[in-house]
Short mmCIF file of C-alpha atoms in Angstrom, two decimals:
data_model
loop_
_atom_site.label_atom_id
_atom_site.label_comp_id
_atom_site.label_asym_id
_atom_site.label_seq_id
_atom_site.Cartn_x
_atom_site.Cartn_y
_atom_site.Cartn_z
CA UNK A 265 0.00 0.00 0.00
CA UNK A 266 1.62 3.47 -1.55
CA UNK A 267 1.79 5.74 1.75
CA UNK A 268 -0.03 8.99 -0.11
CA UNK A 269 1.37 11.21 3.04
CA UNK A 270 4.95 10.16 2.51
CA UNK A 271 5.05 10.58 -1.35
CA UNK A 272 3.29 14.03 -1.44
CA UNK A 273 5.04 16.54 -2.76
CA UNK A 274 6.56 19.27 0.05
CA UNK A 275 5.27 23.01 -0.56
CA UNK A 276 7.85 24.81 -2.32
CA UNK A 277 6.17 28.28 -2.66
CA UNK A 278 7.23 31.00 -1.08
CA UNK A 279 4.41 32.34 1.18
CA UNK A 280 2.81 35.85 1.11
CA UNK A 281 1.13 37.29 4.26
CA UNK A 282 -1.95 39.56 3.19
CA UNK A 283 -3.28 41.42 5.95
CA UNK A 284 -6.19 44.39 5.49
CA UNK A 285 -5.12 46.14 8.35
CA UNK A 286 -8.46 47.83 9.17
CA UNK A 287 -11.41 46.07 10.78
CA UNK A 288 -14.08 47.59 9.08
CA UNK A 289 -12.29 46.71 5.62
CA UNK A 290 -14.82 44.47 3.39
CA UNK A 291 -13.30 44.61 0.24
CA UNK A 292 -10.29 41.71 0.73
CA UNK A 293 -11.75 37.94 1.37
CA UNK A 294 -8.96 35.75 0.57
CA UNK A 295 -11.96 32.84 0.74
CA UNK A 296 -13.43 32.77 -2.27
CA UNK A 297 -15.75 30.16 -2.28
CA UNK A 298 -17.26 27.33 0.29
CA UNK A 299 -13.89 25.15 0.54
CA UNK A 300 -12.81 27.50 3.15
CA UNK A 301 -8.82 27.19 0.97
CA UNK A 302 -7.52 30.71 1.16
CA UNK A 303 -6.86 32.25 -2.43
CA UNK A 304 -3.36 32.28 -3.66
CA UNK A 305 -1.47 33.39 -6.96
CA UNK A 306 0.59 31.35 -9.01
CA UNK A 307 3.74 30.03 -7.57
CA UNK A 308 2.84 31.72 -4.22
CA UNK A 309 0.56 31.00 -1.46
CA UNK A 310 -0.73 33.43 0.65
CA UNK A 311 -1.14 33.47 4.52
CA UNK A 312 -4.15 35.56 5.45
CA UNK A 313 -3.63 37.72 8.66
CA UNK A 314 -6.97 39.47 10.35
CA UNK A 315 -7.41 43.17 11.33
CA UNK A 316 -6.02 43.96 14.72
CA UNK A 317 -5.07 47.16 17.10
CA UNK A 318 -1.73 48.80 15.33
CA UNK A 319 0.70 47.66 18.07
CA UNK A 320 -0.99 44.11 18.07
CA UNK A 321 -0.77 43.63 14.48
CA UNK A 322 2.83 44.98 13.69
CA UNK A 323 4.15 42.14 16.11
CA UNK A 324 1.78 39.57 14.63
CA UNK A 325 2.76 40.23 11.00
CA UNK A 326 6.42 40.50 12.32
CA UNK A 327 6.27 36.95 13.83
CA UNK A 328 4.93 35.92 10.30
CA UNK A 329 8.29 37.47 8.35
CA UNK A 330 10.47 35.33 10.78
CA UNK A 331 8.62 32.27 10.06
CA UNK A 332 10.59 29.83 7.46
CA UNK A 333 9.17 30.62 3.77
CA UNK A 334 7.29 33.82 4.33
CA UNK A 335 8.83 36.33 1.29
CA UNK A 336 6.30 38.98 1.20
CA UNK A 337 3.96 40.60 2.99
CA UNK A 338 1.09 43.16 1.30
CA UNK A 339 -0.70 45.87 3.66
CA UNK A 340 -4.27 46.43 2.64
CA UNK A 341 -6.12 49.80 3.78
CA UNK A 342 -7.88 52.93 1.93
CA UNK A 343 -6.44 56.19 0.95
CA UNK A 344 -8.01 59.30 1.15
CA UNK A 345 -6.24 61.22 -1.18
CA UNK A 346 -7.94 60.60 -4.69
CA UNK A 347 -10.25 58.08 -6.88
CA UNK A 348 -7.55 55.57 -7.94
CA UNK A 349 -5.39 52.78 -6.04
CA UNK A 350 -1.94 53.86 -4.22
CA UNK A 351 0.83 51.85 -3.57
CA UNK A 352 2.34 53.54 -1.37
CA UNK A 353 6.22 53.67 -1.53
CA UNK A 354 7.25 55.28 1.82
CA UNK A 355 6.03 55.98 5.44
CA UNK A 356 7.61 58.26 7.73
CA UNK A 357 8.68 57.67 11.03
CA UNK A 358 5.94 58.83 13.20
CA UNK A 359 3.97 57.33 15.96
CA UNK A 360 0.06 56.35 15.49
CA UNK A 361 -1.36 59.78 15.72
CA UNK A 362 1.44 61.60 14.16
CA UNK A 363 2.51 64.00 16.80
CA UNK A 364 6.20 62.43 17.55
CA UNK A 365 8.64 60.24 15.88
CA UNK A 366 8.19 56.37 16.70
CA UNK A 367 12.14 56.16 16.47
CA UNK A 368 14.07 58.56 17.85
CA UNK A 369 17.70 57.06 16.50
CA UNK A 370 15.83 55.35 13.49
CA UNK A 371 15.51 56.88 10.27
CA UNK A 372 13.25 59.79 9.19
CA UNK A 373 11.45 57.65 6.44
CA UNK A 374 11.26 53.37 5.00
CA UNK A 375 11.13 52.72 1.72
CA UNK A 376 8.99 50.10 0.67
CA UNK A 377 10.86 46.89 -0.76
CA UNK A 378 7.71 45.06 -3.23
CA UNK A 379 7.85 45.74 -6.77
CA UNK A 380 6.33 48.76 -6.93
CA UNK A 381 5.97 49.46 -10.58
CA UNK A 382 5.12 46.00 -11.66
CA UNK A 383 2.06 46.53 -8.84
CA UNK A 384 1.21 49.61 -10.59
CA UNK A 385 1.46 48.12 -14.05
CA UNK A 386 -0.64 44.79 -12.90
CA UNK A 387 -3.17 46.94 -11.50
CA UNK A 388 -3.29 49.21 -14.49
CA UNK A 389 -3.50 45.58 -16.43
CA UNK A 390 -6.45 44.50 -14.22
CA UNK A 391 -8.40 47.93 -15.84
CA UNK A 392 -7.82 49.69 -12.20
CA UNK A 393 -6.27 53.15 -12.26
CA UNK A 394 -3.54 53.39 -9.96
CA UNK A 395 -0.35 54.94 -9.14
CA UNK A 396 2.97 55.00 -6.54
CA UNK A 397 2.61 57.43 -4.34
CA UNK A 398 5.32 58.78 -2.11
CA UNK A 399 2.81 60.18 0.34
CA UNK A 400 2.73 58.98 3.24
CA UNK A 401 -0.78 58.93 5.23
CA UNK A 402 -1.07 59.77 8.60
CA UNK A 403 -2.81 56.73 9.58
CA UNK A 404 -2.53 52.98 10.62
CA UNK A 405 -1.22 51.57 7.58
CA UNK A 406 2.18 54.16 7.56
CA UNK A 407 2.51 53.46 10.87
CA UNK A 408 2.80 49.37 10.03
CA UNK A 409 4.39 49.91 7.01
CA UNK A 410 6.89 52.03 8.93
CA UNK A 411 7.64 49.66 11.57
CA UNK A 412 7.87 46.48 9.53
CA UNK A 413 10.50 47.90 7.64
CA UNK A 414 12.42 49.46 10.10
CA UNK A 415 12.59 46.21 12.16
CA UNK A 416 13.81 44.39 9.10
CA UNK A 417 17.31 42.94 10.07
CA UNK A 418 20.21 43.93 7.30
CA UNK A 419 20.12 41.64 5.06
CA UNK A 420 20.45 40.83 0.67
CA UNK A 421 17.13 38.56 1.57
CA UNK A 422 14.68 41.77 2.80
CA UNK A 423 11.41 40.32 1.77
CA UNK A 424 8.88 42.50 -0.09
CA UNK A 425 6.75 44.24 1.78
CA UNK A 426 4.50 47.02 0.17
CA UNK A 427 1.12 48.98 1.12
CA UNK A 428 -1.76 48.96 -1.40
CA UNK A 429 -4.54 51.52 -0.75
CA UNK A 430 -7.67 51.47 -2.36
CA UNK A 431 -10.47 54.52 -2.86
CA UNK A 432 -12.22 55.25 -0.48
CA UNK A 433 -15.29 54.53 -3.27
CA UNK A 434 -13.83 51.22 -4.70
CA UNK A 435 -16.50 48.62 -4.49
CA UNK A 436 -15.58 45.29 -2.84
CA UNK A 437 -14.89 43.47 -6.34
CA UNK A 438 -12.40 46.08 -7.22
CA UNK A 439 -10.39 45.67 -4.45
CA UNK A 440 -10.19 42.00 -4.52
CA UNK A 441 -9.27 42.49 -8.52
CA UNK A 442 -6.33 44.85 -7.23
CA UNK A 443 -5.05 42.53 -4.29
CA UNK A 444 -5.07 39.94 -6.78
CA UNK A 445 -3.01 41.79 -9.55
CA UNK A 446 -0.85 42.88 -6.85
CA UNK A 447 0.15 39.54 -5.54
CA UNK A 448 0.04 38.62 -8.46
CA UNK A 449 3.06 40.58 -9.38
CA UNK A 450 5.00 40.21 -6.12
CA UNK A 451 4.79 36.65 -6.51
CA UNK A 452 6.21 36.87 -9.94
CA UNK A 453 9.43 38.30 -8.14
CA UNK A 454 9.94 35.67 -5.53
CA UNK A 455 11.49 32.03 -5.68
CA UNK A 456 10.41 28.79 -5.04
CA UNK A 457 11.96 28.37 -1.18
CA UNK A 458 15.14 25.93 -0.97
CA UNK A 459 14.28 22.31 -0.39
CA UNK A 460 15.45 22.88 3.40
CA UNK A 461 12.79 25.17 4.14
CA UNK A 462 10.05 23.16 2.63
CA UNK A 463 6.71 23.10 4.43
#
């Protein structure tokens, strides 16, 4: 008798965490349909992570970066600045409100280390305007995206982390089309994880 557990095939895709940030958010479901199986791109699987309070959730999605396979992580929130999708390509160092820096040795902004203009051009593809935006909104998703980054250790193998921002008008199916495009294209980026760290 063939043992089917022993002769499966280990997961070799590098994992993406996906995490709308805001618990009032609607628009991201990474369930699609009744199987309860989580939504992932090709040669990628994603790791869903729910809405939590700022401080919570920056730990949370921090544990997830050290975990063995995890290459990416995407931010998901809404931008009120304009009728098209953001990726947003900095944050400043600031705490939650904005009144005081988070850091005070730490730098004075973190770049954002996705693909940013293959996530513009996939959303663009998907029939979504959208564009990078070096703004960065005072708000809960700079403030993540700002201290993920920072707490990144130096390193060649940073993984990509990047902040996609929707309307504030975008209808639920548009902002699933534009997580989708832009996992789509970080995924595109990443490699299939070494035979060590299979899982």
């Amino acid at each position: 008798m063939l043992d089917i557990q022993a002769d499966a095939a280990p997961d070799r895709r590098p994992a993406i965490v996906i995490c709308a940030y805001d618990a009032a958010e609607t628009g991201w479901d990474p369930v699609e349909d009744l199987s309860g199986i989580a939504w992932n791109p090709p040669g990628a699987r994603t790791v869903p992570v729910a809405a939590d309070d700022p401080d919570t959730l920056a730990t949370t999605l921090q544990d997830q970066l050290e975990q063995h396979g995890c290459r990416a992580l995407l931010l998901v929130g809404r931008t009120s600045n304009g009728e098209s999708f953001h990726v947003q390509m900095r944050a400043e160092n600031r705490v939650l409100d904005g009144t005081r820096r988070l850091d005070d040795t730490g730098p004075g902004v973190a770049r954002a280390t996705a693909p940013v203009a293959e996530i513009v051009q996939a959303l663009n593809d998907a029939g979504l305007a959208a564009a990078a935006s070096s703004e960065s909104e005072a708000d809960a998703g700079s403030y993540l995206l700002f201290r993920i980054l920072s707490g990144l250790p130096d390193g060649i193998d940073s993984p990509a982390i990047g902040l996609l921002r929707a309307p504030a008008a975008a209808s639920d199916a548009a902002v699933q089309r534009a997580v989708k495009a832009a996992a789509e294209a970080i995924a595109s980026h990443l490699s299939p994880l070494p035979r060590s760290h299979s899982v």
